XYZ file of N, CA, C and O in Angstrom:
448
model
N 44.661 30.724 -8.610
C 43.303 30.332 -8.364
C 43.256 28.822 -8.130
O 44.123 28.062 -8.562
N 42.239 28.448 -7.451
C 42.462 26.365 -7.040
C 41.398 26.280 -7.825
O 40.640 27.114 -8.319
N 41.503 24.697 -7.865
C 41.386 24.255 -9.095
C 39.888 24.141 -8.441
O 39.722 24.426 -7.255
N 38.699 23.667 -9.357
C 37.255 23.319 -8.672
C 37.244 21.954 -8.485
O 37.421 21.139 -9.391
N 36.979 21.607 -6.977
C 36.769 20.432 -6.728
C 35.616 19.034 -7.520
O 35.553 17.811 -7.399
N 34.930 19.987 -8.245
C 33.973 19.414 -8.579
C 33.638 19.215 -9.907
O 32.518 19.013 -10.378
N 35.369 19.338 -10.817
C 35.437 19.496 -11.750
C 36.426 18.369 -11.911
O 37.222 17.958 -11.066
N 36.148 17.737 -13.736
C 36.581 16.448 -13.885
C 38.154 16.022 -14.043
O 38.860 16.748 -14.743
N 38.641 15.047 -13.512
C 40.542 15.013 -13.203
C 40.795 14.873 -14.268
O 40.232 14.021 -14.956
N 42.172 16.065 -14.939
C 42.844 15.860 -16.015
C 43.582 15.180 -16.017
O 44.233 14.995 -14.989
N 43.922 14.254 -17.540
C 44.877 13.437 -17.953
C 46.448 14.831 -17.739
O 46.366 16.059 -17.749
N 47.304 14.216 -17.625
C 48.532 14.866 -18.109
C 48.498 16.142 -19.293
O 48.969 17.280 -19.309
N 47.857 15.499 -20.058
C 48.329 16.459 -21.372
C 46.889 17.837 -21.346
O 46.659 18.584 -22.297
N 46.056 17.840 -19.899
C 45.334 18.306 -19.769
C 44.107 18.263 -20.160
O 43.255 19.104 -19.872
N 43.906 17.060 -20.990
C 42.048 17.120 -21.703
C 41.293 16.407 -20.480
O 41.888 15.452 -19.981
N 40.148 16.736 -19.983
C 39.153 16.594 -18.989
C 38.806 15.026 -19.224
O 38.593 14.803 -20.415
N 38.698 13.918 -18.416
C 38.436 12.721 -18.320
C 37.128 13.095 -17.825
O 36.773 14.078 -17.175
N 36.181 11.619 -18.484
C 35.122 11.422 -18.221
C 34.884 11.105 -16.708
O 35.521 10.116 -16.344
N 34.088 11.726 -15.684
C 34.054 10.951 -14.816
C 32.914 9.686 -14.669
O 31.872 9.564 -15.314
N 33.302 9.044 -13.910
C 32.817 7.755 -13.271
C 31.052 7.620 -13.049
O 30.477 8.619 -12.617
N 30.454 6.703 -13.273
C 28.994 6.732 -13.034
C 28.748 6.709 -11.953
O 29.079 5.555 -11.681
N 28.163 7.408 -10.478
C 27.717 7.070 -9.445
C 26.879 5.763 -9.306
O 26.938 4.820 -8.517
N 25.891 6.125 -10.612
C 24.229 5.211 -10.363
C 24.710 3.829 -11.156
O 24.219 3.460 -12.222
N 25.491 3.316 -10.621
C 25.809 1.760 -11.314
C 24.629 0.822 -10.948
O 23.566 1.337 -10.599
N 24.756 -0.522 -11.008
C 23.842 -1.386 -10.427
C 24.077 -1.653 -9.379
O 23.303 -1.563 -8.426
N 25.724 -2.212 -9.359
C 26.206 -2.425 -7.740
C 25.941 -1.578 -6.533
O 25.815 -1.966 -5.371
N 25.855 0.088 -7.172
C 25.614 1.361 -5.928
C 24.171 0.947 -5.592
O 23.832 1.002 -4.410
N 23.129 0.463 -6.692
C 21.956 0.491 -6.138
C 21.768 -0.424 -5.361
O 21.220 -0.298 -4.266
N 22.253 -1.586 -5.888
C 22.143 -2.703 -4.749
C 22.435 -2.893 -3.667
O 21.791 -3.671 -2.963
N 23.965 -1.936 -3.044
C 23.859 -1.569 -1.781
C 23.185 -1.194 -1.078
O 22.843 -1.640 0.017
N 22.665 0.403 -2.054
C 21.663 1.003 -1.499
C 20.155 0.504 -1.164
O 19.497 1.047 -0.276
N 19.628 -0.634 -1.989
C 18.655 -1.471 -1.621
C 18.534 -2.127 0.043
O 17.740 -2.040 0.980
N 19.735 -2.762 -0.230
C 19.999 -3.834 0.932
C 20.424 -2.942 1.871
O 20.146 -3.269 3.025
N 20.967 -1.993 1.742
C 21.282 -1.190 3.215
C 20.202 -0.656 3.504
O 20.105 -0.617 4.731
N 18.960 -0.034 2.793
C 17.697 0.130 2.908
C 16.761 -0.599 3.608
O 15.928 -0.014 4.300
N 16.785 -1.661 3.529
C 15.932 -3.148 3.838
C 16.520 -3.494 5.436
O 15.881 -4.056 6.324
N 18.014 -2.953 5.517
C 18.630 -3.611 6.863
C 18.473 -2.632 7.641
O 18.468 -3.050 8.799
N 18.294 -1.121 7.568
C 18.190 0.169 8.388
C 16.857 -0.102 8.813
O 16.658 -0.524 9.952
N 16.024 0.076 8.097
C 14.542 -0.670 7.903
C 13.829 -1.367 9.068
O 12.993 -1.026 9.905
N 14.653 -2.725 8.709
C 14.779 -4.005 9.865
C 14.925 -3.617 11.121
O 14.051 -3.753 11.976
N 16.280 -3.003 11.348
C 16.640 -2.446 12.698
C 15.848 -2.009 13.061
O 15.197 -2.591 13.928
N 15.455 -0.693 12.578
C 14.297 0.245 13.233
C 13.155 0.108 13.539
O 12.482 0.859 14.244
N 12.751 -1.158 12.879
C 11.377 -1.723 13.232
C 11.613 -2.847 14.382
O 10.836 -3.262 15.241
N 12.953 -3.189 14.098
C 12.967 -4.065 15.304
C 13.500 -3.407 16.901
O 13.563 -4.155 17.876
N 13.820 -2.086 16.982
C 14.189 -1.456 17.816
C 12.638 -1.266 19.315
O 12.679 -1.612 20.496
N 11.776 -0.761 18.715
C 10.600 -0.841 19.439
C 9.419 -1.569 19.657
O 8.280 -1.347 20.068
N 10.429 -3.010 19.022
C 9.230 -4.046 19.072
C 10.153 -5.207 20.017
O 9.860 -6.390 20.190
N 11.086 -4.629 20.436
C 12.132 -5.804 21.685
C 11.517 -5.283 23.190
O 11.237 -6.146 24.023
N 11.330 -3.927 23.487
C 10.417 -4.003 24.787
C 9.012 -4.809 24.661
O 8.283 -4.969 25.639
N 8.787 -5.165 23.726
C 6.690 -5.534 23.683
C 7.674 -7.225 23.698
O 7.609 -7.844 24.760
N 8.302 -7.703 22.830
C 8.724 -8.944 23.088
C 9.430 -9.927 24.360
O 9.550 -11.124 24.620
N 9.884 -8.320 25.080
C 10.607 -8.864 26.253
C 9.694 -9.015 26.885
O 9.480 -10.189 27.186
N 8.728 -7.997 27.396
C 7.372 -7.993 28.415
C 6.619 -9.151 28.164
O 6.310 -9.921 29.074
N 6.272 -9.345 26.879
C 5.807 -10.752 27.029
C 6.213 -12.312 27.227
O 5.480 -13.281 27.419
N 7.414 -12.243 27.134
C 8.270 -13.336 28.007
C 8.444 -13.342 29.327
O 9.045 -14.250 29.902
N 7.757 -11.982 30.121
C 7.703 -11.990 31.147
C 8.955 -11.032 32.108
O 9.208 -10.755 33.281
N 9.305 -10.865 31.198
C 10.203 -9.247 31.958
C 9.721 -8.422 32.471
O 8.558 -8.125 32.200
N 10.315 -7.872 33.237
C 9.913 -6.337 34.267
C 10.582 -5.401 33.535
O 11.300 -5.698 32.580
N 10.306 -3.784 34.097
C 10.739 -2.842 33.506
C 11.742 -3.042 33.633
O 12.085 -3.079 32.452
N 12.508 -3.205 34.121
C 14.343 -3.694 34.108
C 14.866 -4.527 33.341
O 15.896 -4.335 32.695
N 14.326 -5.336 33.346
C 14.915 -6.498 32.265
C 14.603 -5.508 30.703
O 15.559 -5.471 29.929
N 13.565 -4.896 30.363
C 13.008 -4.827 29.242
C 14.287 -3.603 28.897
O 14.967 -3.733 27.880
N 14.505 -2.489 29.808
C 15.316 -1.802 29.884
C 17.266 -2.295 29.551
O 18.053 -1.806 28.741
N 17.411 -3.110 30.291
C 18.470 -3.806 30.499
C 18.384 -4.514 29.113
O 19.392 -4.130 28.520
N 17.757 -5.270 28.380
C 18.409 -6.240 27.056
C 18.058 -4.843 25.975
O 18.419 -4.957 24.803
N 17.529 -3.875 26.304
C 17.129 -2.797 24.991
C 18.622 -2.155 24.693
O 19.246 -1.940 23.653
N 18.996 -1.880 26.567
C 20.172 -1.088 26.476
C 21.630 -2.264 25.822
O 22.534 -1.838 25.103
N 21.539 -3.469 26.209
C 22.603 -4.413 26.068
C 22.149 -4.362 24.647
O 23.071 -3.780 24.075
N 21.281 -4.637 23.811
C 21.104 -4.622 22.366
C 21.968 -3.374 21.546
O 22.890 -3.429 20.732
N 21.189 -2.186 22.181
C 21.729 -0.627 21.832
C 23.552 -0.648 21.459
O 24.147 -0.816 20.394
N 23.955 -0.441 22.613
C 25.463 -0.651 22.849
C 26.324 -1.737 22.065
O 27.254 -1.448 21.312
N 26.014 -2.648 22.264
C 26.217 -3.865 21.793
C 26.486 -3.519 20.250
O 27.628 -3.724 19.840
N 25.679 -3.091 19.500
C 25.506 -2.760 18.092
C 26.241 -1.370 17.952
O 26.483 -1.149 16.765
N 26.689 -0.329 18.822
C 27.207 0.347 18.435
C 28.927 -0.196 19.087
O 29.638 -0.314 18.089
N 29.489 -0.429 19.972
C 30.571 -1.155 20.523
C 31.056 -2.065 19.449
O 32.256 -2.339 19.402
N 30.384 -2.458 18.754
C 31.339 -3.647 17.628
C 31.601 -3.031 16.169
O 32.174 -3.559 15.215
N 31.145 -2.041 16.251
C 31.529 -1.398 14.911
C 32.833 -0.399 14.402
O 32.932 0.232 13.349
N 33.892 -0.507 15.668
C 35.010 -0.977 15.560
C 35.717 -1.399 14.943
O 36.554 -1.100 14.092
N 35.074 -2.679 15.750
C 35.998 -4.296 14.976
C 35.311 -4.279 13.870
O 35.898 -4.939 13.012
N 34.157 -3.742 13.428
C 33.641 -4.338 12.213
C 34.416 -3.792 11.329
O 34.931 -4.563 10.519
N 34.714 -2.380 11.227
C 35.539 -1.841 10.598
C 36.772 -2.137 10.427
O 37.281 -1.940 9.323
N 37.546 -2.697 11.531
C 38.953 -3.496 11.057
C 39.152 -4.646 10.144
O 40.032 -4.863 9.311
N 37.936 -5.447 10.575
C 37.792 -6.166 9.935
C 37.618 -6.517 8.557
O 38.110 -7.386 7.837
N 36.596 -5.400 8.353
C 36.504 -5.070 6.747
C 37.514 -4.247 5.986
O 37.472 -4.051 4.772
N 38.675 -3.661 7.046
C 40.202 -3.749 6.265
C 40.830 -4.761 6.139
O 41.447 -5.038 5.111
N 40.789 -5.349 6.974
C 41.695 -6.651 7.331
C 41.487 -7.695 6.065
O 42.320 -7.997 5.211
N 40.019 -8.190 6.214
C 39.709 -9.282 5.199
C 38.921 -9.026 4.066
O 38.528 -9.971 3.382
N 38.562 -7.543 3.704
C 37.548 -7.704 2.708
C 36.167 -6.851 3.094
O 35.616 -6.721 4.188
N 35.859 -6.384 1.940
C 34.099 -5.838 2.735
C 33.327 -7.202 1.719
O 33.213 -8.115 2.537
N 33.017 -7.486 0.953
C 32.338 -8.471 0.480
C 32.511 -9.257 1.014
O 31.372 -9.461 1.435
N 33.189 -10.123 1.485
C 32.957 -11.246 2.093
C 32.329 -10.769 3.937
O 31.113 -10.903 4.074
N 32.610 -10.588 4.392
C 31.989 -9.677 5.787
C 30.527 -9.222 5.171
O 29.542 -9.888 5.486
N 30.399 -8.180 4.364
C 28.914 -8.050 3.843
C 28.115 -9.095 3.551
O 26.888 -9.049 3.464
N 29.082 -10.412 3.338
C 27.955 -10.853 2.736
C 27.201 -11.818 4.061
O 26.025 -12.165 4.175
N 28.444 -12.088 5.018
C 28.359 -13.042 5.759
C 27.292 -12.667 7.387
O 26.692 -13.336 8.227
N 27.646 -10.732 7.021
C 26.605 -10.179 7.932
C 25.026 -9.962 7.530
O 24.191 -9.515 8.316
N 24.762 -10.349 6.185
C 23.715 -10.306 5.692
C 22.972 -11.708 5.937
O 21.925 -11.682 6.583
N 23.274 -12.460 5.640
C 23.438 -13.530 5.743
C 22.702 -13.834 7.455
O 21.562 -14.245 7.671
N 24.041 -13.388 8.762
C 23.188 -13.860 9.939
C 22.253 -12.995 9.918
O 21.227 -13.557 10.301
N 21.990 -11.508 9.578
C 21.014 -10.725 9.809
C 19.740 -11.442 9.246
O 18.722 -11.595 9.921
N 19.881 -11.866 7.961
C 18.125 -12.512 6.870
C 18.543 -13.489 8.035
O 19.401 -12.734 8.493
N 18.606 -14.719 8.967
C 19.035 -15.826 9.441
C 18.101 -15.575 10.532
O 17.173 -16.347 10.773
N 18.392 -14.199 11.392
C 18.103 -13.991 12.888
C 16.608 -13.494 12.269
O 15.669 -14.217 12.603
N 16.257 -12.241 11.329
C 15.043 -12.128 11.214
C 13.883 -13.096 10.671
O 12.669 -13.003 10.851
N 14.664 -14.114 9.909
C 13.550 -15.175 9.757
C 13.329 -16.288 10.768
O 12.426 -17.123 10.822
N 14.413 -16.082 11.580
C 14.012 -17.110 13.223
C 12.828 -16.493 14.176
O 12.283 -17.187 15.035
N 12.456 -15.015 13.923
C 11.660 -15.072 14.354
C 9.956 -15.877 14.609
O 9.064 -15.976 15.451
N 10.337 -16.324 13.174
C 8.914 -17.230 12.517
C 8.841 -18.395 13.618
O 7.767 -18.891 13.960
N 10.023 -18.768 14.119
C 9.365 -19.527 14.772
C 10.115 -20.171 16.476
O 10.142 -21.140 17.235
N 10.530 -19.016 16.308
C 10.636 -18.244 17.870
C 8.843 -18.430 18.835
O 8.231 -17.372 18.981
N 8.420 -19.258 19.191
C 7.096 -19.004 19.856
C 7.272 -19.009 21.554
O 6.264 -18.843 22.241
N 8.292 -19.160 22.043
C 8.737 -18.924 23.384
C 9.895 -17.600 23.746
O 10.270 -17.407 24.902
């Protein structure tokens, strides 16, 4: 019979180890901030055609930087991923958080 996956890993001598807390502080805090940044995106996803048009774009242009945005963000996640083997996810997390709060508070004063 196999063993249940969903059952807790024995020590050697067979007594059941405690498992691990999912709900730490650190899990939530990811889960916060990855919350807040999915968030961001998505609100900022259908508010780049109303921003382009009013800088004076045509349906093409508005089309063209939505699609170069789109791609763009999925095309580097790749490298993002090597990267965060390569050197670390905390330091990369922190440094992508970082330009992300950077670029959304430039909007304040973005007036052109």
């Amino acid at each position: 019979m196999a063993a249940n996956p969903h059952s807790s890993p024995a020590v050697p001598d067979g007594t059941p180890q405690k498992r691990p807390s999912l709900w730490t502080r650190d899990f939530a805090l990811v889960c916060l901030f990855n919350l807040a940044i999915f968030i961001s995106f998505q609100m900022l996803m259908p508010t780049i055609p109303v921003y382009v048009d009013r800088l004076g774009g045509n349906q093409a242009v508005i089309g063209l930087v939505t699609g170069i945005f789109t791609v763009s963000s999925v095309a580097l996640r790749p490298w993002t991923g090597l990267g965060l083997d390569r050197y670390g996810r905390r330091g990369i997390w922190l440094a992508g958080t970082l330009v992300f709060v950077l670029a959304v508070a430039g909007y304040n004063w973005a007036l052109s």
